[in-house]
Coordinates of C-alpha atoms and ligand atoms in Angstrom, one line a residue:
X1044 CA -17.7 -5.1 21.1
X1045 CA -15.3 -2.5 19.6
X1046 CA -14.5 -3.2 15.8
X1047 CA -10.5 -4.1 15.8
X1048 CA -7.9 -1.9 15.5
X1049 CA -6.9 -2.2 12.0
X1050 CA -10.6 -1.9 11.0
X1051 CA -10.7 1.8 12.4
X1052 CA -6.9 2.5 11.5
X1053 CA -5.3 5.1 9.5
X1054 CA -2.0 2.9 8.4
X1055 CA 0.9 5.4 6.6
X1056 CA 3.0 3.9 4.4
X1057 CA 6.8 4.6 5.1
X1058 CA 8.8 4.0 2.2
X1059 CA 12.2 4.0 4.2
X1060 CA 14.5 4.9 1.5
X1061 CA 12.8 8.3 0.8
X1062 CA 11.5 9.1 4.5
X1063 CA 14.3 11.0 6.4
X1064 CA 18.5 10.2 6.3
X1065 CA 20.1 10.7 9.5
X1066 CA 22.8 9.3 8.4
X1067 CA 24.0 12.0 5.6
X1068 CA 24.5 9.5 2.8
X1069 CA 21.3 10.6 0.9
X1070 CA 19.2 7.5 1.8
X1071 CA 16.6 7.1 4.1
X1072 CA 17.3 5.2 7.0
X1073 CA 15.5 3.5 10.5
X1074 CA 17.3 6.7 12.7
X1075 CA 15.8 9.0 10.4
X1076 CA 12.0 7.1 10.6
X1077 CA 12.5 7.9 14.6
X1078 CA 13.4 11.4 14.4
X1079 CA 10.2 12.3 12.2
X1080 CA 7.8 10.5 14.6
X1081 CA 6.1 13.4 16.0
X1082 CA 4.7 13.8 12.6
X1083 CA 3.0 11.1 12.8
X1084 CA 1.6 10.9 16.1
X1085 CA 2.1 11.7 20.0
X1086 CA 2.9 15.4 19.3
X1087 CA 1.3 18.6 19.0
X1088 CA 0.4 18.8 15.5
X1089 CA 0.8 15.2 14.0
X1090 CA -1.1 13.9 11.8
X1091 CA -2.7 11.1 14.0
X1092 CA -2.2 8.0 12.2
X1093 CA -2.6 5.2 14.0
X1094 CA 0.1 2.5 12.2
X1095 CA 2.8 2.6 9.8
X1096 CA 3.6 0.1 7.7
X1097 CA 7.3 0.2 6.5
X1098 CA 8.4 -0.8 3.3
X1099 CA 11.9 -3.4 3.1
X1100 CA 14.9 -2.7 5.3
X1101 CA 16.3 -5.9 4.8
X1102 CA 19.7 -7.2 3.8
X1103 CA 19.6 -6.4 -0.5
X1104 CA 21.3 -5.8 -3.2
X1105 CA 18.6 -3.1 -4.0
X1106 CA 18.1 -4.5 -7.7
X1107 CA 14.3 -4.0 -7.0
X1108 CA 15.3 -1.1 -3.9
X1109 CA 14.4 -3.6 -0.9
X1110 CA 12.1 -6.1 -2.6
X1111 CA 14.5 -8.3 -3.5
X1112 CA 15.4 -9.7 0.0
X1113 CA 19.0 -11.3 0.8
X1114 CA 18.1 -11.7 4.5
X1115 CA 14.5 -12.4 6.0
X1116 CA 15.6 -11.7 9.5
X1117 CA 18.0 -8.4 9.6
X1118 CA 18.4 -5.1 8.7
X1119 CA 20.4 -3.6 5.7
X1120 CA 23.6 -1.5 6.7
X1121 CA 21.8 1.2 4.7
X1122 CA 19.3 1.5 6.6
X1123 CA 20.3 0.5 10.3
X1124 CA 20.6 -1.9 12.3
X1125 CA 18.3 -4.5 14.4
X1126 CA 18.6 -2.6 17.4
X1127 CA 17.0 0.2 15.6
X1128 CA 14.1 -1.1 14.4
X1129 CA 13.7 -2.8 18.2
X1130 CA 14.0 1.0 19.1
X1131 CA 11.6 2.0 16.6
X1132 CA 8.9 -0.7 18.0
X1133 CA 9.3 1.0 21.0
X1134 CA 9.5 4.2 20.1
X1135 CA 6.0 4.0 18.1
X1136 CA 4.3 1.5 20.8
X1137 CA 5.0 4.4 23.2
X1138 CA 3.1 6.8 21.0
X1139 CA 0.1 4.2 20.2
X1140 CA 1.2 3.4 16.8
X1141 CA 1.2 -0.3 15.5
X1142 CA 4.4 -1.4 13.3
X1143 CA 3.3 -3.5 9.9
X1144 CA 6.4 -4.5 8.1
X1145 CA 6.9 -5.5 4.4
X1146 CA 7.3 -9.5 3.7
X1147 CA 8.3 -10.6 0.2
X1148 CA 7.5 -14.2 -0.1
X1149 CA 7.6 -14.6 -3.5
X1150 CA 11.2 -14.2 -4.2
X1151 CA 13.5 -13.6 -2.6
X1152 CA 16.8 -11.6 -4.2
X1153 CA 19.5 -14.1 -6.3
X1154 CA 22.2 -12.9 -3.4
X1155 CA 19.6 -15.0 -0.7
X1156 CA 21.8 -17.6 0.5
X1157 CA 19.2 -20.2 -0.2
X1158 CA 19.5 -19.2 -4.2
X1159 CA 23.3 -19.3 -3.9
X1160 CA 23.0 -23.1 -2.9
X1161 CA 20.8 -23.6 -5.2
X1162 CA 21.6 -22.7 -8.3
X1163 CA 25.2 -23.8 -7.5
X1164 CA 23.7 -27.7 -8.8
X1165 CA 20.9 -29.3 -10.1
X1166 CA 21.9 -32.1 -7.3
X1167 CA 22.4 -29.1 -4.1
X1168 CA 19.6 -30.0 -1.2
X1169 CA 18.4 -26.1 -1.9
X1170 CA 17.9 -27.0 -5.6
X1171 CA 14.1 -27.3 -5.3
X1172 CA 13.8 -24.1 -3.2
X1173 CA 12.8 -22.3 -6.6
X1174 CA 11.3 -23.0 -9.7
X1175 CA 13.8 -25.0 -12.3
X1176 CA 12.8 -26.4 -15.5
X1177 CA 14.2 -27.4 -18.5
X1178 CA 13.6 -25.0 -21.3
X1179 CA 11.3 -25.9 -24.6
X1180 CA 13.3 -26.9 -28.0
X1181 CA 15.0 -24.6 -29.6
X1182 CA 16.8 -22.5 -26.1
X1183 CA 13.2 -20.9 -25.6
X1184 CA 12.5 -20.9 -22.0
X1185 CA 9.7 -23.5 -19.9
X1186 CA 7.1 -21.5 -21.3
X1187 CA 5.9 -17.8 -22.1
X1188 CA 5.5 -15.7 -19.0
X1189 CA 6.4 -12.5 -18.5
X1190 CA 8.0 -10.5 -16.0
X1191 CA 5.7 -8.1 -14.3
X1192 CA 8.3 -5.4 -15.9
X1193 CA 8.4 -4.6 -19.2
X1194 CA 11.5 -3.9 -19.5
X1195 CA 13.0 -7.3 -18.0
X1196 CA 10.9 -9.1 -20.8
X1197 CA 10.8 -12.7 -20.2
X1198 CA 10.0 -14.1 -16.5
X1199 CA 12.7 -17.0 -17.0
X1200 CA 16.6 -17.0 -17.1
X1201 CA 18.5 -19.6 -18.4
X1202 CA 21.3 -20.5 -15.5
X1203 CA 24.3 -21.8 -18.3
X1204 CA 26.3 -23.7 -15.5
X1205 CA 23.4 -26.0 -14.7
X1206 CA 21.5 -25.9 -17.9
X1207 CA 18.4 -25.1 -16.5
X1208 CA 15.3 -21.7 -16.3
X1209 CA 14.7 -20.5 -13.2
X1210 CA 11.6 -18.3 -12.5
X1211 CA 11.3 -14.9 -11.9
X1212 CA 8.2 -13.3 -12.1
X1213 CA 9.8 -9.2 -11.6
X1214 CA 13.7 -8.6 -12.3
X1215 CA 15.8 -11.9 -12.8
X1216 CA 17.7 -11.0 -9.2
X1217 CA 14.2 -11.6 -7.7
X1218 CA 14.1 -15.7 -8.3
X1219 CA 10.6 -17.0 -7.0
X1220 CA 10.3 -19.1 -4.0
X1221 CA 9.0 -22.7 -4.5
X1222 CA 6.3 -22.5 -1.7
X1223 CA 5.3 -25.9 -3.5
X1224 CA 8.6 -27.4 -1.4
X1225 CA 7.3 -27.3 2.6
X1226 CA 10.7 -27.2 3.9
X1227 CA 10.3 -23.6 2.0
X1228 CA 7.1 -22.9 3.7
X1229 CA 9.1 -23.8 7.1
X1230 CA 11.7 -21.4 6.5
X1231 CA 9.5 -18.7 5.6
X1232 CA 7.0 -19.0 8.1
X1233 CA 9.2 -18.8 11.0
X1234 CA 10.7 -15.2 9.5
X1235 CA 7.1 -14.5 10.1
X1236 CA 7.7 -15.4 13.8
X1237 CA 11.2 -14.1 14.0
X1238 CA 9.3 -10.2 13.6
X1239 CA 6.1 -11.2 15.7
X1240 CA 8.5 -11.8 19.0
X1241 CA 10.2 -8.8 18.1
X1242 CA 6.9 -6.9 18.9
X1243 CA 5.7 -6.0 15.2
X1244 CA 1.8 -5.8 14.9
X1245 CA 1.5 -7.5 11.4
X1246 CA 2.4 -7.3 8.1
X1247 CA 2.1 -6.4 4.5
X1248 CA 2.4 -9.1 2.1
X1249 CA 4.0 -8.2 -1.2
X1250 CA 2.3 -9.6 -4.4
X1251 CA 0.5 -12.1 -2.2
X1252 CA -1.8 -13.4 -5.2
X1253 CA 1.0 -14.4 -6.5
X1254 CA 3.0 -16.9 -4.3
X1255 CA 3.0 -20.4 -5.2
X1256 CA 2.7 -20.1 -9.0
X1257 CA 4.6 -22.5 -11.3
X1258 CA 4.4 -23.3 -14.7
X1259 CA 2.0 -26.5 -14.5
X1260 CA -1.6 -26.1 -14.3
X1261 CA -3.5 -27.4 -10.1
X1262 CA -4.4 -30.9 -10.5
X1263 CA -7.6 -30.9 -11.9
X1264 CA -8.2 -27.5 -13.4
X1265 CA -9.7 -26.9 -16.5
X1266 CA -7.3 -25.2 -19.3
X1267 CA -9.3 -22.2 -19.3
X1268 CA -8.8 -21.3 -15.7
X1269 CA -6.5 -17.7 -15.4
X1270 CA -4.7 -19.5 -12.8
X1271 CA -3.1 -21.1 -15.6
X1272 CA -1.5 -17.7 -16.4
X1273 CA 0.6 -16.6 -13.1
X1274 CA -1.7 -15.3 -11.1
X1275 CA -4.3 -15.6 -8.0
X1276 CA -3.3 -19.7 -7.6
X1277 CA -5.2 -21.9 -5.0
X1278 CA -1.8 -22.0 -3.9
X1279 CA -2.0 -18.3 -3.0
X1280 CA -4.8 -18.9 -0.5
X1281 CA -3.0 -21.9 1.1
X1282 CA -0.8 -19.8 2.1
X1283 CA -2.4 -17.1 2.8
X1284 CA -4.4 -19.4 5.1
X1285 CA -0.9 -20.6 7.0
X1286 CA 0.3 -16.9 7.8
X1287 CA -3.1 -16.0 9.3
X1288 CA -2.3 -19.6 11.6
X1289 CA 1.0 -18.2 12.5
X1290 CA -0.7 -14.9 13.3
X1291 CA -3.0 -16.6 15.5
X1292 CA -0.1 -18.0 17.6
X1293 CA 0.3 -14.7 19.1
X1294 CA -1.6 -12.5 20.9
X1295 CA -3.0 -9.1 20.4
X1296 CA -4.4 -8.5 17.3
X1297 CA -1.8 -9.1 14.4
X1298 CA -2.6 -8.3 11.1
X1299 CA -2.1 -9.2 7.9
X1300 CA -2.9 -7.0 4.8
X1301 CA -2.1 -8.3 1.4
X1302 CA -1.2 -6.8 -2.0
X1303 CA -3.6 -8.6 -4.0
X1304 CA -3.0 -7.1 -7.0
X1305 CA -5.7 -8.8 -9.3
X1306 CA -8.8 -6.7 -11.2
X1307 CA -11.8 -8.9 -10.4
X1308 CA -12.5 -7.7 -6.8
X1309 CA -14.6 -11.5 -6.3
X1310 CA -11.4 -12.9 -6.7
X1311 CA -10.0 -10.2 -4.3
X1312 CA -12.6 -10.8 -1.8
X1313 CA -11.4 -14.4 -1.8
X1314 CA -8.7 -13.3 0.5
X1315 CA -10.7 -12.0 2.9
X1316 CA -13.7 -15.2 3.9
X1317 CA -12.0 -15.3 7.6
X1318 CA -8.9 -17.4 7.6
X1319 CA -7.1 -16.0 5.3
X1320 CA -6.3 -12.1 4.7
X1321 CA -7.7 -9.9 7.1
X1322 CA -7.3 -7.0 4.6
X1323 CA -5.9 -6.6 0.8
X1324 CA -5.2 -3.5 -0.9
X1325 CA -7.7 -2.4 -3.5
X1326 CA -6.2 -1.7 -7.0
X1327 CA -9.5 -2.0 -8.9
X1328 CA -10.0 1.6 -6.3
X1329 CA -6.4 3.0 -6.9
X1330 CA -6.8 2.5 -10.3
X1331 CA -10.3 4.0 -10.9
X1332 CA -10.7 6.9 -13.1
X1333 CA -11.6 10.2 -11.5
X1334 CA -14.9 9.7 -12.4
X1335 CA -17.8 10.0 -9.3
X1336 CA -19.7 6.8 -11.9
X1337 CA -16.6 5.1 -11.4
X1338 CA -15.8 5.4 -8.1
X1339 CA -19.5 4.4 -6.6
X1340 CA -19.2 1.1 -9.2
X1341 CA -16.2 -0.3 -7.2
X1342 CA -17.0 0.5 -3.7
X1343 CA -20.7 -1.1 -4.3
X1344 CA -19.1 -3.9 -6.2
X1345 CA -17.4 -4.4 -2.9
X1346 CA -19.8 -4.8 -0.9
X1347 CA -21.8 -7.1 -3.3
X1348 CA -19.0 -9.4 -3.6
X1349 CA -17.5 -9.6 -0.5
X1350 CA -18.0 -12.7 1.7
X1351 CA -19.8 -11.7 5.0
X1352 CA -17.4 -9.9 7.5
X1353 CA -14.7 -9.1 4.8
X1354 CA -13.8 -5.4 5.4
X1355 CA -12.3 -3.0 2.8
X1356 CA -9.6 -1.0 2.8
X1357 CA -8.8 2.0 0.3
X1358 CA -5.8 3.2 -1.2
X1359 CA -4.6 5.3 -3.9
X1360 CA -1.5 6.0 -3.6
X1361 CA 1.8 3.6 -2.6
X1362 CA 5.3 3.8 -4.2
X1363 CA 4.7 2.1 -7.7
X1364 CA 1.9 4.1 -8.6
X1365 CA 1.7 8.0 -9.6
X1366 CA 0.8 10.6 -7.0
X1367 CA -3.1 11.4 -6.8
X1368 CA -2.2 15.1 -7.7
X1369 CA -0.4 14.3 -10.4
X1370 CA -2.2 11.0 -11.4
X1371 CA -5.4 13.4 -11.6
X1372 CA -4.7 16.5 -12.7
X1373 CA -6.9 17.1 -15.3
X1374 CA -5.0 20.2 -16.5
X1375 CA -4.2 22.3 -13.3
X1376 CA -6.9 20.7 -11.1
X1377 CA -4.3 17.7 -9.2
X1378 CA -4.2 19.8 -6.2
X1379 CA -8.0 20.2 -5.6
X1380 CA -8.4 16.9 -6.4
X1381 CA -6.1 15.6 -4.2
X1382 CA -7.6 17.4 -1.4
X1383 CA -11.1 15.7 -2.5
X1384 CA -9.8 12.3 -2.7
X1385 CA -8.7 12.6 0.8
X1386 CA -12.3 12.0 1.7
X1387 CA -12.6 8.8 -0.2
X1388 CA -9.4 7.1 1.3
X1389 CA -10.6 8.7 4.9
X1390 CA -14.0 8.5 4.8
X1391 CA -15.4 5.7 2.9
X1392 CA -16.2 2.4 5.2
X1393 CA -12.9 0.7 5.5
X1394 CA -9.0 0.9 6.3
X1395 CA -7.6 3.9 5.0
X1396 CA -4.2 3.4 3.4
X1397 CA -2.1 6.9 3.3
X1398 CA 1.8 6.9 1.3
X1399 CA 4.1 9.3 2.7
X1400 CA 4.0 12.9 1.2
X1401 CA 0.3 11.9 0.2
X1402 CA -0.4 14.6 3.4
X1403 CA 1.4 16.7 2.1
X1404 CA -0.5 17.0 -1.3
X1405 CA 2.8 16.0 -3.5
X1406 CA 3.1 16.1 -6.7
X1407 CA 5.2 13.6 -8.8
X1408 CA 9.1 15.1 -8.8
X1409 CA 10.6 15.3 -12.6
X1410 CA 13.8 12.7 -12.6
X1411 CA 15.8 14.1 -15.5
X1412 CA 17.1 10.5 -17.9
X1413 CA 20.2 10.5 -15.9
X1414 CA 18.9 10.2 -12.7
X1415 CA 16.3 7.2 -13.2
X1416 CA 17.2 4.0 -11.4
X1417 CA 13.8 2.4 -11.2
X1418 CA 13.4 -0.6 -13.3
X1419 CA 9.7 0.1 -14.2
X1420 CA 9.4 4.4 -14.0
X1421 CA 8.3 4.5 -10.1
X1422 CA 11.1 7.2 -9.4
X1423 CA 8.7 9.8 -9.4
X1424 CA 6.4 9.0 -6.8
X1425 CA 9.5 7.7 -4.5
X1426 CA 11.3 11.1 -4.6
X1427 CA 12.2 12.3 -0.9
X1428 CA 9.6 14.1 1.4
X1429 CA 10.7 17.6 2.3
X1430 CA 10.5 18.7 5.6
X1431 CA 11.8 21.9 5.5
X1432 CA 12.2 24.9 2.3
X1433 CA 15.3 24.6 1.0
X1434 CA 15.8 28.1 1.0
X1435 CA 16.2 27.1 5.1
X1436 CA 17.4 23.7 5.0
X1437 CA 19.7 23.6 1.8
X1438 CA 18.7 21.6 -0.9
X1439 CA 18.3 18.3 0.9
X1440 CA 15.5 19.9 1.8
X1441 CA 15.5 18.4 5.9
X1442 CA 15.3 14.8 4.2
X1443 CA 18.9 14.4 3.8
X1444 CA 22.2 17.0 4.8
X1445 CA 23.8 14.7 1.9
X1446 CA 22.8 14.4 -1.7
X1447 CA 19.3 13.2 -2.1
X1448 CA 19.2 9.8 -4.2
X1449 CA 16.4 11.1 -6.1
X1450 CA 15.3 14.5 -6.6
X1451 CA 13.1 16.6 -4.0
X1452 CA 10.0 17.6 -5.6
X1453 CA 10.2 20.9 -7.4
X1454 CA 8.0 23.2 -5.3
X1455 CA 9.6 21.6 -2.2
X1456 CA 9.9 25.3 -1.0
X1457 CA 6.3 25.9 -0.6
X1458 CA 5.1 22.1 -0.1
X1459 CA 7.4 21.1 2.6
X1460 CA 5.8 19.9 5.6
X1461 CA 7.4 22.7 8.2
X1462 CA 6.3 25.4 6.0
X1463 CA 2.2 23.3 5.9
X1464 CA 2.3 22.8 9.3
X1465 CA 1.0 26.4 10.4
X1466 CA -0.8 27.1 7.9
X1467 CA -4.8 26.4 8.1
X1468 CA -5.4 25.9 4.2
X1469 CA -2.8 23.3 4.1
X1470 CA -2.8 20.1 2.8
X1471 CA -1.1 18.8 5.7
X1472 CA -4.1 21.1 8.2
X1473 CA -7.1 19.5 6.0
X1474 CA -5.3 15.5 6.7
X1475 CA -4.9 16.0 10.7
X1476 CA -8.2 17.3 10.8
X1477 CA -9.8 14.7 8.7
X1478 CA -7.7 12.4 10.6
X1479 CA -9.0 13.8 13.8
X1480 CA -12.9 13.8 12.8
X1481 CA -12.6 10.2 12.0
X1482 CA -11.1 8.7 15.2
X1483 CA -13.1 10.9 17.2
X1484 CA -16.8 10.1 15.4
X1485 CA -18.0 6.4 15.3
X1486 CA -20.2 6.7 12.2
X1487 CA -17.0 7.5 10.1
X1488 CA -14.6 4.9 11.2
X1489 CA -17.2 2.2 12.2
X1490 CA -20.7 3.3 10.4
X1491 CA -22.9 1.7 8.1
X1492 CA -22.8 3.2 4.4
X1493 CA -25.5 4.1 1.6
X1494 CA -24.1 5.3 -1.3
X1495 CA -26.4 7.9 -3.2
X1496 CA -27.2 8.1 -6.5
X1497 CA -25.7 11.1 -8.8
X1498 CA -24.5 10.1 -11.9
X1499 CA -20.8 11.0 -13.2
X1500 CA -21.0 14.6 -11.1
X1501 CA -21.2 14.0 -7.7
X1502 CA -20.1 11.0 -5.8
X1503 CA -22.1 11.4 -2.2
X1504 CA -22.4 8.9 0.6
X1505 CA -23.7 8.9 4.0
X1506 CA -22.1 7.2 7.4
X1507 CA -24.2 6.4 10.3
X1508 CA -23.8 4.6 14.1
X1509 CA -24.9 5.6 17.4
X1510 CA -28.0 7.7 16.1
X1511 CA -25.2 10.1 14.6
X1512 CA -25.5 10.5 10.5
X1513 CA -23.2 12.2 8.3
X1514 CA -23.2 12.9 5.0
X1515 CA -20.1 13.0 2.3
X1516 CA -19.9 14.8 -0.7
X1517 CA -17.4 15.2 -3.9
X1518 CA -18.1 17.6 -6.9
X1519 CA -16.3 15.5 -10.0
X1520 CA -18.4 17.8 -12.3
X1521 CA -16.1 20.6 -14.7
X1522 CA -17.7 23.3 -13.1
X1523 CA -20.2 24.3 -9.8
X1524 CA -22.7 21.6 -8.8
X1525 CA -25.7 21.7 -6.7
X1526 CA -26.2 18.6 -6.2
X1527 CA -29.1 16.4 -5.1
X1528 CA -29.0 15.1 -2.0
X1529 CA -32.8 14.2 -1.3
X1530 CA -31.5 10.6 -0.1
X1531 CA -29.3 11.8 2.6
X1532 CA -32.4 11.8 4.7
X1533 CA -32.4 15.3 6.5
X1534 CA -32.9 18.6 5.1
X1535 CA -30.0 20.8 6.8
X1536 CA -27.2 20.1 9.3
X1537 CA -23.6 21.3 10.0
X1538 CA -20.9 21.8 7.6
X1539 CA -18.5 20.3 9.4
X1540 CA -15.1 20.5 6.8
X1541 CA -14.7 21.5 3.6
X1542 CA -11.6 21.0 1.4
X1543 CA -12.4 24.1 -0.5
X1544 CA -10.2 26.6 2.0
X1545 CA -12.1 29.2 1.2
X1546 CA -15.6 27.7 2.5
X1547 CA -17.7 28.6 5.9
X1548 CA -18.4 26.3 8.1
X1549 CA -21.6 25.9 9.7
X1550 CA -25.3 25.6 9.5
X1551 CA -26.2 24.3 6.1
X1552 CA -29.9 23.4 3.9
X1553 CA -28.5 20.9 1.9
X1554 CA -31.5 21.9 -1.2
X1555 CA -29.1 25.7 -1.3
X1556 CA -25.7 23.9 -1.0
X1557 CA -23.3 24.7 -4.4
X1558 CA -20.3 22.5 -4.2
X1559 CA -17.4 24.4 -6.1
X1560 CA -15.7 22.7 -8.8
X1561 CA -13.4 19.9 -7.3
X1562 CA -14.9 20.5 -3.8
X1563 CA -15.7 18.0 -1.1
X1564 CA -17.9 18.3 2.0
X1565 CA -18.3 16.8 5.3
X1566 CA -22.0 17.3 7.1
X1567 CA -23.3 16.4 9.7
X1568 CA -27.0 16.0 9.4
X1569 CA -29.9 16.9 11.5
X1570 CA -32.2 14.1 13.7
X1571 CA -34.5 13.1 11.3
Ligands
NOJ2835 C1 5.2 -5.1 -5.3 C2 6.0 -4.0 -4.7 O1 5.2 -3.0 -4.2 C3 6.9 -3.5 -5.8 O2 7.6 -2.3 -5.4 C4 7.9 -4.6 -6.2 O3 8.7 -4.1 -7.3 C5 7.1 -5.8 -6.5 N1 6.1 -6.2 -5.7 C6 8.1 -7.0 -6.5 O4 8.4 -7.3 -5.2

């Protein structure tokens, strides 16, 4: 039987605010998302993805850009409208390429109509809908969590009119849902269903480890427990376990992939025993040193933890985390890099996760002081994709004939994806062909994996299915390696793709090959 589709899949993450503005206001919008489809896929030259996932369109105030959610079930002015994303469904079934959308269930934004009710008395029939409690002596608040920002400090607000802390664990305009209340768990569920019957293929769950937490400790649980923090509750898996039920209630394969942002991956394997999660994203991986030691660590840790049938995914870039080339650049060396990580997200045994621009090999963008509007620094990494060199397109760049809401990228001139798109030693070229090789070779997308040995220097892998075997290899060393690759099992084969432009293909003995510094390879071995 084939493995599902989001086992094989290539899922991009559109982050709508910074994709493409039809519109001319400067912000990213649903009409803009259509217009840029053939870079994605069903044209000559896309990049072949096979899903996107789009971050929040909804109705918001925007105190968290989108994550704070004011209505569940429609679209934000900014961004469109409802017949546009039925139009975008379309649009991307037509081309083969699955819709996941963003679903906040923690909180939901202090605008929410259900927050309005209920912070307007302690005696409203919303009241219980989040998490009141009285503060502690003195005006301190329930007790001493934190919001997930620094900057926001503590994770309660003290509501004057009604005496009474409500909880927030992010910005105190993202209240947190009381999923302890089912009424709650009703409501939210059937927003779930209100996006399945408009044809979406699943969704990403935002902070999913963390829905359900309040302030007293699970019946029974010892003091010690981290639960007892706010994090990775039982509650959390309840329901995670009802949104897989809701999936099941359709047909055709939905899917639901959960930030599960914890550090222990036993606990993020938890998610994923079969009725739960059928994927989570992996920060223990995006938040892995570039080290080839580190790296092997986590993805056999996976595997040693995982229940049986849980399937990873990788990821190492999204919009609250620094760009790969930036994130790793080591003095100068981000770019190669980047290109190197591309066969760890692509290449390793799992879902591959890609954030838009990621193709494109972008950089961070500098946001001068007066231009930051993040809460928590994620500007950078959110900055607009340029399609075309401003020198043609003005200095919107393509994204936007308005002023941009952040800044373009710097070197927008020579990284913007019309200017990639011909060019063979592009980022963008090296993606679509990686993309290519892996939905057209079964090893790569569906293969078994054995990790080989190599120390901090060389992180090396190889994938095999249907007699076919192929080996992967990274150069994390400061200079040249030749690397040893005795386990891979074969002497020679075909050097397939390099991401070192400058390297011929073709037949290879692996006992000669020199990886160049920052260089990844892509061979496919010999019959044993
Ligand atoms: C995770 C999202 O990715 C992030 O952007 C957001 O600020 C928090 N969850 C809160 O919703």
């Amino acid at each position: 039987m084939a493995s599902p589709w989001w086992q094989r899949a290539v899922v991009y993450q559109i982050y709508p605010r910074s994709f493409a503005d039809a519109s001319g206001d400067g912000v990213g919008d649903l009409a803009g998302v259509i217009a840029r489809l053939d870079h994605l896929r069903g044209a000559p030259g896309a990049l072949g993805v096979d899903a996107i996932w789009l971050s929040p369109f909804y109705p918001s105030p925007m105190a968290d850009f989108g994550y704070d959610v004011a209505d569940y079930t429609d679209v934000d002015p900014l961004f469109g409208t409802l017949a546009d994303v039925d139009r975008l469904v379309a649009e991307c079934h037509a081309r083969g390429l699955r819709v996941i959308v963003d679903w906040v269930p923690n909180h939901s934004s202090d605008r929410h109509p259900w927050f309005v009710a209920s912070r307007s008395s302690r005696s409203d029939p919303k009241r219980d809908w989040y998490v009141w409690r009285d503060g502690r002596p003195g005006g301190r608040p329930p007790n001493d969590w934190r919001s997930s920002f620094d900057r926001v400090g503590a994770a309660w607000t003290l509501d004057e009119a009604t005496g009474q802390w409500y909880l927030h664990k992010f910005t105190a305009e993202q209240p947190d849902l009381n999923w302890a209340n089912p009424e709650v768990e009703a409501a939210m569920l059937d927003t779930l269903r209100f996006w399945l019957d408009r044809g979406v293929d699943g969704f990403r769950i935002d902070v999913a480890h963390e829905v359900g937490s309040v302030p007293e400790p699970p019946a029974g649980t010892p003091g010690t427990e981290p639960w007892l923090r706010d994090q990775d509750w039982p509650g959390s898996h309840r329901v995670m376990g009802r949104v897989r039920e809701v999936l099941e209630e359709y047909d055709g394969d939905r899917m639901a992939v959960g930030e599960v942002y914890v550090f222990d991956q036993r606990r993020l394997t938890g998610y994923l025993a079969g009725d739960e999660l059928h994927l989570a994203h992996n920060f223990v991986f995006m938040n892995t040193p570039w080290s080839a030691r580190a790296f092997r660590q986590t993805v056999e840790e996976f595997d040693a933890v995982a229940p049986p049938g849980a399937w990873p995914s990788w990821c190492l870039e999204n919009h609250d985390h620094a760009r790969v080339a930036s994130r790793y650049d080591g003095g100068g060396r981000g770019p190669a890099r980047a290109r190197a990580a591309a066969l760890l997200v692509l290449l390793l045994r799992g879902t591959a996760f890609l954030f838009q621009g990621q193709e494109l090999g972008l950089p961070d963008a500098e946001v001068p002081p007066e231009r930051v509007v993040d809460v928590d620094g994620r500007d950078p990494e959110r900055a607009p994709i340029p399609w075309e060199p401003p020198s043609a397109a003005g200095p919107g760049a393509g994204f936007t004939a308005g002023e941009p809401w952040l800044p373009i990228v710097a070197d927008a001139e020579r990284l913007a994806a019309s200017v990639q798109r011909d060019d063979p030693r592009s980022a963008l070229a090296l993606y679509r062909r990686l993309l290519e090789l892996r939905a057209a070779t079964p090893a790569l997308h569906e293969g078994r994996q054995t990790m080989l040995g190599g120390g901090d220097d060389l992180l090396a892998w190889v994938r095999e299915a249907r007699g076919e075997r192929w080996l992967v290899a990274v150069n994390f060393a400061d200079g040249p390696l030749r690397p040893r690759l005795g386990g891979a099992g074969a002497p020679a084969g075909e050097l397939v793709l390099s991401t070192d432009p400058g390297r011929a293909e073709g037949r290879v003995a692996l006992a000669g090959l020199e990886l160049a510094r920052d260089e990844g390879v892509v061979v496919r071995l010999d019959r044993a």
